[in-house]
XYZ file of C-alpha atoms in Angstrom:
746
model
C 74.571 98.328 171.511
C 72.767 101.305 170.625
C 73.391 104.412 168.791
C 72.506 107.506 169.122
C 72.987 111.303 167.199
C 74.424 114.106 168.402
C 72.484 117.036 168.135
C 75.034 118.930 166.820
C 74.722 116.612 163.833
C 70.765 117.125 163.176
C 71.755 120.654 163.401
C 74.004 120.637 160.326
C 71.217 118.615 158.852
C 69.024 121.503 158.840
C 70.539 122.977 156.080
C 70.141 119.940 153.645
C 66.469 119.957 154.689
C 65.877 123.616 153.977
C 67.970 123.288 150.265
C 65.292 120.398 149.749
C 62.365 122.509 150.689
C 63.786 125.387 148.476
C 64.364 122.958 145.626
C 60.685 121.773 145.902
C 59.488 125.147 145.760
C 61.418 125.970 142.542
C 60.236 123.234 140.998
C 56.559 124.147 141.487
C 56.580 127.744 141.913
C 59.794 129.403 140.369
C 62.631 130.931 141.987
C 61.822 131.240 145.949
C 61.853 134.734 147.448
C 65.030 135.054 149.651
C 62.726 136.167 152.475
C 61.368 133.147 152.667
C 64.082 131.060 152.645
C 65.318 133.341 155.522
C 62.465 132.335 157.246
C 62.558 128.748 156.464
C 66.413 128.912 157.777
C 64.929 130.530 160.881
C 62.058 128.203 161.544
C 63.889 124.922 160.992
C 66.674 125.336 163.037
C 65.317 126.010 166.712
C 62.437 123.164 165.901
C 65.536 120.396 165.333
C 67.245 121.936 167.876
C 64.203 121.588 170.332
C 63.977 118.144 169.301
C 67.370 117.249 170.016
C 66.915 119.033 173.090
C 63.718 117.134 174.171
C 64.723 113.785 173.011
C 68.465 113.371 174.134
C 67.678 109.766 174.630
C 65.833 108.448 172.040
C 67.245 105.471 170.600
C 67.463 104.005 167.108
C 65.623 101.113 166.723
C 67.870 97.777 166.622
C 68.681 96.246 163.468
C 69.260 92.988 164.862
C 68.207 92.293 168.638
C 70.483 89.618 169.143
C 73.285 91.928 168.168
C 71.944 95.117 169.891
C 70.404 94.055 173.122
C 72.472 91.099 175.057
C 70.057 89.176 177.407
C 69.718 90.873 181.059
C 69.575 94.181 179.375
C 66.074 94.632 178.888
C 65.867 96.482 182.397
C 67.018 99.674 180.524
C 63.604 100.029 178.338
C 61.551 99.219 181.563
C 62.695 101.934 183.570
C 61.510 104.693 181.052
C 59.279 107.027 182.381
C 55.688 107.081 180.762
C 56.093 110.461 179.104
C 58.988 109.024 177.511
C 57.234 106.003 175.914
C 54.067 108.417 174.772
C 56.782 110.285 172.547
C 57.805 106.721 170.741
C 55.851 106.085 167.477
C 55.102 102.955 166.744
C 56.642 101.218 163.516
C 59.247 104.265 163.001
C 62.697 104.198 164.643
C 66.368 104.996 163.247
C 68.167 101.962 161.165
C 71.669 102.724 163.342
C 73.617 100.726 161.344
C 73.937 103.836 158.714
C 75.085 107.185 159.685
C 75.168 110.161 157.492
C 77.651 113.302 157.229
C 77.262 116.296 154.719
C 80.201 116.313 152.363
C 82.650 119.381 152.219
C 81.690 120.441 155.762
C 84.521 121.934 157.488
C 84.849 124.035 160.552
C 86.845 124.611 163.900
C 86.400 121.529 165.556
C 86.082 117.808 163.907
C 82.499 116.874 162.873
C 80.564 114.515 165.204
C 79.696 111.804 163.113
C 77.267 109.775 165.676
C 77.619 107.626 169.276
C 77.963 104.079 169.855
C 76.589 102.878 173.429
C 75.979 99.701 174.970
C 72.952 98.537 177.485
C 76.413 96.973 179.019
C 77.737 100.204 180.082
C 76.648 100.941 183.602
C 78.284 104.250 183.568
C 81.507 103.171 184.679
C 84.642 103.473 182.962
C 84.978 99.648 182.631
C 83.640 99.652 178.486
C 86.035 100.348 175.557
C 84.893 101.133 172.626
C 87.181 100.193 169.234
C 86.347 101.190 165.507
C 87.852 99.141 162.524
C 87.166 99.333 158.738
C 87.347 102.113 155.948
C 89.162 105.150 157.240
C 89.212 103.960 160.945
C 91.875 106.245 163.067
C 92.665 108.462 160.038
C 89.298 109.905 158.682
C 87.046 108.665 161.572
C 87.514 108.689 165.135
C 85.786 106.986 168.307
C 86.393 107.917 172.082
C 86.607 104.722 173.266
C 85.074 106.152 176.418
C 81.907 107.703 175.114
C 81.820 105.707 171.982
C 81.799 109.470 169.594
C 82.757 109.029 166.378
C 84.239 112.339 164.860
C 85.016 112.953 161.226
C 88.354 114.393 161.013
C 88.874 115.408 157.348
C 86.782 117.294 154.843
C 84.734 114.507 152.903
C 84.447 114.494 149.267
C 81.432 112.706 148.187
C 82.205 112.589 144.620
C 85.762 110.837 145.649
C 84.262 108.730 148.089
C 80.486 108.008 148.725
C 80.448 105.497 151.896
C 82.626 103.970 154.048
C 82.142 100.615 155.873
C 83.024 100.149 159.507
C 82.921 98.067 162.333
C 82.268 98.416 165.900
C 82.831 96.334 168.895
C 82.658 97.105 173.189
C 85.321 95.278 174.778
C 86.302 95.365 178.573
C 89.010 98.086 179.080
C 90.759 95.626 181.271
C 90.833 92.424 179.787
C 90.092 93.571 175.977
C 87.292 90.923 176.065
C 84.724 91.349 173.718
C 81.431 91.913 175.220
C 79.369 91.578 172.102
C 79.791 90.619 168.731
C 81.276 93.191 166.337
C 78.360 95.246 164.574
C 78.971 96.334 161.019
C 77.601 99.882 159.938
C 77.827 102.221 156.994
C 78.893 105.896 157.204
C 77.224 107.361 154.252
C 78.574 111.346 152.378
C 75.947 113.279 152.170
C 76.114 115.025 148.836
C 75.471 118.539 148.465
C 75.552 120.701 145.015
C 79.343 121.395 144.767
C 79.922 120.344 141.237
C 78.755 122.129 138.115
C 77.840 120.299 134.867
C 80.483 120.249 132.127
C 80.747 119.540 128.502
C 83.443 116.784 128.302
C 83.276 116.698 124.216
C 83.168 120.371 123.756
C 83.651 122.470 121.765
C 81.179 121.332 119.265
C 81.253 121.665 115.751
C 78.035 121.117 113.372
C 77.006 121.904 109.990
C 73.742 121.864 108.455
C 72.207 122.484 104.885
C 71.324 126.153 104.298
C 67.588 126.869 103.151
C 66.418 124.113 105.721
C 63.309 124.048 107.256
C 62.467 125.171 110.960
C 63.226 122.620 113.399
C 66.003 120.568 110.974
C 68.498 118.769 113.356
C 71.689 120.057 113.856
C 73.753 118.266 116.596
C 73.367 117.388 120.245
C 75.241 118.003 122.993
C 76.027 116.627 126.409
C 76.928 117.700 129.419
C 77.656 115.736 132.981
C 77.591 116.332 136.482
C 79.713 115.023 139.353
C 76.728 115.025 141.990
C 74.828 112.517 143.411
C 72.342 112.039 140.013
C 69.815 110.187 142.574
C 69.568 112.247 145.816
C 68.188 115.481 145.216
C 68.612 117.911 141.930
C 72.589 118.367 142.189
C 72.621 116.502 138.927
C 69.448 117.474 137.265
C 70.432 119.551 134.135
C 68.451 121.878 131.994
C 69.953 123.069 128.786
C 69.609 126.443 127.462
C 70.979 128.649 124.484
C 72.600 131.858 125.677
C 74.052 132.926 121.960
C 73.222 131.494 118.561
C 69.048 132.924 118.973
C 67.065 132.914 116.759
C 68.754 131.051 114.331
C 68.758 128.094 116.217
C 67.428 126.201 119.318
C 67.857 123.559 122.161
C 65.652 121.463 123.832
C 66.350 121.636 127.385
C 66.234 118.019 128.379
C 67.858 116.334 125.264
C 70.029 119.035 124.160
C 69.153 118.594 120.488
C 70.009 121.762 118.885
C 67.568 122.089 115.810
C 67.183 125.377 113.243
C 64.863 127.741 114.571
C 64.646 130.257 111.379
C 63.516 128.751 107.848
C 65.515 129.586 105.050
C 68.757 130.798 106.283
C 71.048 131.588 103.229
C 74.815 130.347 103.236
C 75.275 133.346 101.070
C 74.275 135.633 103.521
C 76.287 133.949 106.200
C 78.219 130.827 106.439
C 78.758 130.235 110.076
C 77.294 130.855 113.110
C 78.889 130.992 116.781
C 76.300 129.006 119.579
C 76.727 129.376 123.131
C 74.971 126.430 124.999
C 74.596 126.755 128.689
C 73.798 123.473 131.314
C 72.510 124.147 134.353
C 71.987 121.416 137.726
C 69.079 121.999 140.245
C 66.733 121.384 137.375
C 67.801 125.000 135.947
C 66.791 126.664 139.208
C 68.182 129.831 141.107
C 71.304 128.736 142.753
C 72.104 125.709 140.621
C 75.550 125.654 139.146
C 76.127 125.661 135.325
C 79.139 124.944 132.500
C 78.862 126.359 129.173
C 80.165 124.812 125.489
C 79.952 126.615 122.112
C 79.032 125.097 118.873
C 80.302 126.320 115.884
C 77.223 125.612 113.050
C 78.267 126.187 109.414
C 75.487 126.320 106.347
C 76.890 123.860 103.964
C 76.092 124.919 100.281
C 73.062 123.941 97.916
C 72.699 125.155 94.522
C 69.954 127.617 94.902
C 71.564 130.010 92.863
C 72.512 130.115 89.048
C 75.470 131.519 86.882
C 75.652 134.886 86.298
C 77.925 136.494 83.292
C 79.674 139.144 84.805
C 78.933 141.140 81.318
C 76.254 140.540 78.478
C 78.682 141.318 75.694
C 82.220 140.489 75.136
C 84.506 141.943 72.251
C 87.439 139.648 71.120
C 89.659 140.347 68.125
C 91.969 137.482 66.210
C 94.331 137.362 63.863
C 93.313 135.387 60.493
C 96.402 133.539 60.952
C 95.914 131.893 64.540
C 96.757 128.318 64.710
C 94.002 125.972 65.227
C 93.181 124.958 68.673
C 94.750 128.297 69.846
C 92.273 130.312 72.459
C 91.238 133.647 71.213
C 89.454 134.728 74.541
C 87.522 133.898 77.727
C 84.142 134.246 79.155
C 83.272 133.767 82.632
C 79.829 133.166 84.493
C 79.895 133.731 88.267
C 77.809 131.502 90.532
C 77.563 132.302 94.526
C 77.520 128.649 95.190
C 80.617 126.968 95.645
C 81.942 123.428 94.543
C 80.106 121.273 92.470
C 77.309 123.498 92.916
C 78.983 126.266 91.105
C 80.174 124.088 88.258
C 78.686 125.294 84.837
C 79.194 123.974 80.673
C 79.560 126.495 78.456
C 78.200 125.942 74.959
C 77.765 128.238 71.688
C 73.821 128.409 70.969
C 73.738 130.937 68.090
C 75.567 132.462 65.672
C 77.453 132.760 62.553
C 80.499 131.206 63.509
C 79.169 127.927 65.303
C 81.106 125.789 63.162
C 84.025 128.237 63.301
C 84.785 128.674 67.190
C 83.874 126.074 69.904
C 83.924 127.024 73.872
C 85.198 124.376 76.586
C 85.178 125.220 80.434
C 87.975 125.199 82.390
C 88.004 122.863 85.094
C 90.286 125.124 87.206
C 88.881 128.201 86.968
C 85.384 127.224 85.389
C 85.853 129.914 82.898
C 84.637 129.291 79.124
C 87.883 129.378 76.874
C 87.079 130.283 73.252
C 89.160 128.996 70.522
C 89.456 128.763 66.749
C 88.031 125.556 65.112
C 88.802 126.203 61.486
C 90.774 128.590 59.630
C 90.179 132.170 59.368
C 90.234 134.290 56.196
C 90.260 138.095 56.813
C 89.404 138.622 53.123
C 86.492 136.479 53.178
C 84.926 137.114 56.513
C 85.860 139.849 58.900
C 83.835 139.534 61.992
C 81.563 136.852 63.916
C 79.228 137.104 66.648
C 78.114 134.610 68.811
C 75.695 133.522 71.493
C 77.279 131.937 74.495
C 75.445 129.874 77.172
C 76.713 128.697 80.808
C 74.371 126.049 82.649
C 74.476 124.774 85.979
C 75.992 121.040 85.584
C 74.250 119.605 88.877
C 70.727 120.776 89.122
C 68.974 120.236 92.560
C 65.114 119.983 91.879
C 64.013 121.777 95.276
C 64.881 125.091 94.133
C 64.092 124.270 90.082
C 61.053 126.569 90.392
C 63.427 129.399 91.306
C 63.973 129.738 87.546
C 66.525 128.514 85.195
C 69.959 127.640 86.426
C 71.532 129.278 83.140
C 72.413 132.605 81.628
C 73.862 133.805 77.868
C 75.716 136.214 77.073
C 76.991 137.962 73.430
C 80.666 137.580 71.584
C 81.927 139.455 68.983
C 84.782 138.353 67.389
C 86.576 140.765 64.803
C 89.088 139.060 62.748
C 92.343 141.236 61.856
C 94.488 140.833 58.554
C 97.627 139.098 58.568
C 100.601 139.447 56.320
C 100.441 135.708 54.871
C 102.519 133.719 52.665
C 102.049 133.267 48.848
C 99.455 130.525 47.757
C 100.588 128.263 45.075
C 96.928 127.193 42.890
C 97.795 123.743 43.651
C 99.555 121.518 46.220
C 101.666 119.917 44.090
C 102.610 119.686 40.141
C 103.034 116.667 37.632
C 104.796 117.810 34.257
C 105.910 115.621 31.561
C 108.374 116.082 29.198
C 110.049 114.246 26.291
C 113.670 113.014 26.628
C 114.403 114.771 23.049
C 112.892 118.425 24.383
C 114.923 121.770 23.330
C 116.792 123.409 25.505
C 115.226 126.257 27.044
C 111.781 124.877 25.717
C 109.072 125.491 28.468
C 107.765 122.157 29.949
C 105.448 123.684 32.299
C 104.171 126.242 34.895
C 103.296 127.292 38.615
C 101.080 129.842 39.920
C 100.675 131.671 43.064
C 99.106 134.858 44.640
C 99.045 136.872 47.593
C 95.936 136.061 49.462
C 96.388 139.384 50.998
C 94.129 142.863 50.457
C 97.718 144.240 49.518
C 97.989 141.378 47.334
C 102.117 141.565 47.293
C 103.543 140.476 43.540
C 105.183 136.973 43.722
C 108.798 135.827 42.642
C 109.450 132.259 41.446
C 112.764 130.372 42.220
C 114.061 126.914 42.335
C 115.693 125.420 45.275
C 118.875 124.436 44.159
C 119.352 121.730 46.859
C 116.560 119.786 44.874
C 117.892 120.265 41.750
C 122.099 120.021 42.125
C 122.776 119.772 38.363
C 120.613 122.566 37.374
C 118.690 120.685 35.109
C 115.780 123.060 34.689
C 115.196 126.988 35.051
C 112.144 129.013 35.947
C 110.928 132.551 35.053
C 110.996 134.504 38.215
C 107.654 136.920 37.043
C 105.409 134.038 35.926
C 106.953 131.130 37.166
C 106.985 128.980 33.773
C 110.010 126.225 34.121
C 112.297 125.517 31.150
C 114.831 122.968 30.439
C 118.311 123.856 30.825
C 120.248 120.904 29.770
C 119.302 117.775 27.726
C 117.465 115.083 29.166
C 117.634 111.047 29.040
C 115.151 109.055 29.711
C 117.154 106.044 30.168
C 119.889 107.813 32.629
C 116.826 109.759 35.096
C 113.320 108.844 34.680
C 111.744 111.396 37.172
C 113.074 114.612 38.536
C 111.787 116.293 42.030
C 112.373 119.853 42.229
C 110.913 122.370 45.025
C 109.212 125.587 43.568
C 109.775 128.573 45.902
C 107.612 131.371 45.990
C 108.168 134.695 47.617
C 106.422 138.312 48.264
C 108.686 141.035 46.851
C 107.456 143.436 49.468
C 108.026 140.885 52.458
C 110.461 138.223 51.834
C 109.992 136.459 54.794
C 106.667 135.443 53.588
C 107.594 132.415 51.377
C 105.931 129.306 50.604
C 106.978 126.365 48.669
C 105.569 123.435 46.279
C 106.810 120.208 45.113
C 106.938 119.856 41.605
C 107.546 116.175 39.890
C 108.978 116.072 36.303
C 108.386 112.771 34.401
C 110.810 112.133 30.978
C 109.015 110.832 28.509
C 110.407 107.898 26.203
C 111.291 108.420 22.596
C 113.097 105.979 20.268
C 116.716 107.027 20.487
C 118.288 103.861 21.122
C 118.874 100.954 18.841
C 118.367 97.577 19.866
C 121.407 95.482 21.269
C 122.034 92.010 21.599
C 121.965 90.536 24.779
C 125.165 89.196 24.914
C 127.812 88.351 22.400
C 127.521 84.657 20.709
C 129.944 82.393 19.175
C 128.165 79.258 17.692
C 130.207 76.133 16.616
C 128.492 73.630 14.228
C 130.085 70.106 13.376
C 130.282 69.442 9.695
C 127.760 66.405 9.960
C 125.269 68.197 11.735
C 121.639 67.730 10.840
C 118.974 69.590 8.914
C 116.697 71.703 11.589
C 119.580 71.288 14.188
C 119.233 74.233 16.640
C 122.545 76.129 16.640
C 122.224 79.108 18.496
C 119.836 81.104 20.434
C 119.890 84.879 20.290
C 117.791 87.528 21.929
C 118.087 91.393 21.725
C 117.107 94.222 24.511
C 116.332 98.090 23.992
C 117.334 100.619 26.343
C 114.027 102.238 25.020
C 110.634 101.859 26.929
C 107.621 101.694 24.190
C 104.002 101.868 25.633
C 103.127 98.557 23.735
C 106.550 96.892 24.607
C 109.036 95.737 22.466
C 108.545 93.621 18.888
C 112.226 93.138 16.962
C 112.980 92.020 13.413
C 115.813 89.669 13.276
C 117.608 88.792 9.814
C 120.681 87.643 8.564
C 123.438 89.776 7.690
C 123.179 91.477 3.859
C 125.976 88.908 3.013
C 124.352 85.729 4.409
C 120.944 86.571 2.711
C 121.783 84.004 -0.146
C 123.410 81.272 2.035
C 121.055 78.536 1.897
C 122.302 76.645 5.016
C 121.125 78.674 7.427
C 117.911 80.316 8.427
C 116.327 82.266 11.333
C 113.115 82.098 13.017
C 111.753 84.006 15.596
C 110.258 82.058 18.603
C 108.713 84.007 21.575
C 111.390 86.726 20.970
C 114.103 84.447 21.156
C 115.793 83.971 17.902
C 116.876 80.436 16.768
C 119.581 79.441 14.293
C 118.876 76.352 12.444
C 120.904 74.259 10.101
C 118.973 73.906 6.367
C 121.770 72.123 4.868
C 120.798 69.061 2.900
C 123.161 66.014 3.043
C 121.347 62.131 2.215
C 117.551 63.524 1.559
C 116.375 66.678 0.171
C 113.630 67.140 3.256
C 112.396 70.366 3.599
C 112.890 72.131 6.840
C 110.102 71.600 8.874
C 109.831 72.704 12.352
C 106.756 71.871 14.297
C 105.986 74.893 16.901
C 104.914 72.246 19.466
C 108.698 70.857 18.978
C 110.762 71.457 22.308
C 113.792 72.747 21.251
C 115.850 73.299 24.108
C 116.742 69.707 24.683
C 118.613 70.089 21.369
C 121.025 72.845 22.715
C 124.347 72.101 22.090
C 126.465 72.496 25.203
C 130.437 72.515 24.777
C 131.162 73.211 27.984
C 131.265 69.275 29.104
C 134.378 68.013 30.253
C 135.759 65.343 27.222
C 134.713 64.300 23.481
C 135.881 67.347 22.420
C 134.202 68.969 19.650
C 133.476 66.311 17.734
C 130.546 65.053 20.294
C 127.922 66.798 18.788
C 125.031 64.525 19.783
C 122.918 65.559 22.378
C 122.245 63.536 25.563
C 119.622 63.460 28.178
C 121.308 63.622 31.841
C 118.245 62.403 33.485
C 119.839 59.096 34.250
C 122.467 61.137 36.219
C 120.296 62.489 38.412
C 118.460 59.419 39.466
C 120.748 56.600 40.380
C 117.700 54.166 39.816
C 117.338 55.060 36.596
C 113.886 56.455 35.036
C 111.198 54.089 35.224
C 113.836 51.150 35.608
C 115.064 52.156 31.715
C 118.708 51.700 31.467
C 120.537 53.078 28.251
C 122.761 51.121 26.549
C 126.303 51.794 26.907
C 127.952 50.900 23.962
C 125.973 52.242 21.089
C 124.514 55.425 20.355
C 121.270 55.771 21.706
C 118.193 56.431 19.806
C 117.315 60.442 20.295
C 114.593 59.896 23.689
C 113.162 63.016 25.552
C 112.154 61.298 28.410
C 110.124 63.045 30.666
C 111.707 65.001 33.386
C 110.791 63.229 37.036
C 111.646 64.334 40.319
C 114.313 62.439 42.300
C 113.117 58.853 43.554
C 113.813 58.674 47.105
C 116.486 55.594 48.036
C 114.754 52.349 48.901
C 114.432 51.854 52.362
C 117.473 49.139 53.663
C 119.449 49.844 50.669
C 123.412 50.051 51.313
C 125.572 51.953 49.314
C 128.374 49.618 48.624
C 125.710 47.025 47.734
C 124.573 49.228 45.152
C 127.596 49.945 43.314
C 128.137 46.240 43.532
C 124.901 45.592 41.703
C 126.149 48.294 39.135
C 129.215 46.919 38.763
C 127.882 43.184 38.025
C 125.497 44.654 35.276
C 128.887 45.916 33.677
C 130.401 43.146 33.814
C 127.997 40.537 32.470
C 127.164 42.483 29.879
C 128.203 40.721 26.297
C 127.689 43.642 24.270
C 130.031 45.841 26.409
C 132.504 47.876 24.143
C 136.521 47.607 24.969
C 136.703 51.079 25.195
C 136.145 53.151 28.195
C 132.163 53.768 28.637
C 130.267 55.207 31.279
C 128.652 53.223 34.341
C 126.574 54.781 36.859
C 128.368 53.478 40.087
C 128.334 56.941 41.833
C 125.741 57.447 44.518
C 125.585 61.248 44.298
C 122.792 61.630 46.861
C 119.124 62.795 46.982
C 117.730 66.338 46.098
C 120.955 66.983 43.856
C 119.876 69.007 40.533
C 123.148 68.916 39.624
C 124.274 66.075 37.214
C 127.723 65.061 36.333
C 130.336 66.869 34.544
C 131.583 63.827 32.479
C 131.314 63.610 29.105
C 132.092 60.260 28.621
C 128.296 59.249 28.400
C 127.830 61.561 25.244
C 126.456 59.612 22.404
C 128.191 59.929 19.246
C 127.403 58.892 15.764
C 130.298 56.454 14.104
C 128.413 56.642 10.779
C 129.103 60.337 10.070
C 133.052 60.230 11.279
C 136.162 59.520 9.551
C 138.707 58.276 11.645
C 141.282 58.585 9.088
C 143.561 61.052 10.789
C 144.219 59.215 13.844
C 146.947 57.751 11.996
C 148.516 61.115 11.918
C 148.997 61.114 15.370
C 151.304 57.877 15.877
C 151.244 54.232 16.027
C 149.168 54.049 19.210
C 146.261 56.161 17.665
C 146.839 54.288 14.217
C 145.570 51.148 15.942
C 142.804 53.150 17.452
C 141.802 54.196 14.247
C 141.787 50.739 12.836
C 139.635 49.528 15.291
C 136.714 52.299 14.185
C 137.257 51.583 10.894
C 136.349 48.319 11.174
C 133.125 49.272 12.719
C 132.044 51.353 9.922
C 132.870 48.514 7.277
C 130.748 46.238 9.402
C 128.243 48.387 9.502
C 128.053 49.516 5.843
C 128.209 45.893 4.771
């Protein structure tokens, strides 16, 4: 099977070759004149038509000899005339398995793409051509008799660039294949029917102000749907339609750069640039697309702060609160953001320690505040020199000058009606408790600090002196005593003095006054408590009868010192005497009975153990012997010592010891049994009742027994004859004691 191209197909292709010639001219010489284009069309068209007319039977060179020329069909080539052989060119031929059709071609008739033919076709109607594959029967239709293939629809290469089809020749009567099926391709030939597009546009870009020429800004990209391989339909060239002379674009890479140096954001911040992309290499006749690029100049710190005025005037009342703002100054900066931030300082002036200046973070104002109290009477005006300096400095522009500015600030202090001022923030006065009524105990002073110097009146805040103990002279502030004082009742008085301006009663000041009442010896000493002493008739010389003490409501500086003595009527009584021992007065018995020993009391004698206790249970008033209760406090005894229960023990002062722990494993019942056994086996135990340590009173108790049964008595000094008067029972008891006395004397 061989394929042959129809003449009309070649005629349509003439436009394509003319277009290629025009593009070649443009790439070398620029735009082709219109007359030359018309001449090309007039020249190419007849030549192609003539070529097709003269060579109506030129065959494409078969791609596969076995598929194109079946056996027995080579005789067709032998019948070629000599002239036709001359026209054939060696090693040149048509590859019949590819056909071409121009896209977007439309006309009144279907487009003839090509023709299929086989040597087996003798010219009769017995051969039938069949077409199958992409678009067969819909887009492409074959004449089954002639083998002509027509395109029935308008084709778009960008939608589908090629179609693969299969051709076969069969017997029309039997439908038996005469040759194996042959596959071929119909390619849609591209034409420049698509304009470039900026799919990512419009664009936004930034570049720092004051940039040098050639600084990169951004890059744009356009796409063309035409064939990028065949011809120049997709070859794009970029240019700037708007935005010159500030920016430029590289024609092939589409990189946008700055074209002017030192573009100032403060002069113009935003630029609107229009970029064009044109295909056909940018030549005439090419299609184009455009996009916009909004370029914004970003700020750099190329401007210093500048005060709006060189001199500022402010006035302030002298009683303004500390930290209160008194005025604002502003240094403007043409830059923005961080580059416009400034800090303020007071660099000179006579009020550098009186005022301070801070920066308002929101408005970038300099706020002047009072740092120390103002006094109109002392200084009426101040002059300051303030400076504003950029915080962030760009070293590239440091040569442009200092990024700071200064201004002068004049502050006038205005007089305010101030309240009176006391000479002291507090007062401390002292007065003796026996001071006379209306006597002056102290004085407070105050003055009006204003220039007008209003007179001052003084008064006492009676909420602090409810008892009206004091008065004050309204004119001179002297404080006097209104009622008597008593240190022992109230040692301190705290009052508040009020000073008021006579010309303006709203101007008031207060001051605390503490008044201390000093002591005088106006109270006699008193005994701390009432005392009632008892003494048995057998009291011994040197025995302590009573300890007394005295108190005094007064409070002398060096402490109290009391002198004790017996009443005048008791001075000559030889039986008692008083001795002062550390403020403690001890009444001693000086009665001598058996011996005339002098009353001698050693300083180191512990008289406390000899104090008679009268709150013991039992024993009566005759039980006058002192005893040591330490044994009761320790059930185990003291160091193993167990006193006799039947005789009066010798006076012993055992050292006080802590409670001994109970031996481990000792049972309370066992402890009591041991004590019972000791008492039962004691041959000297008297027949009368005597105390035995049977009880286990526990550990850690400092209290002893209240019983007086163990109180030892002296039999030698007692007379029991009076018991006979109490009855028979007591008479026998008296006889027993009398017998004891007789035995002792004997």
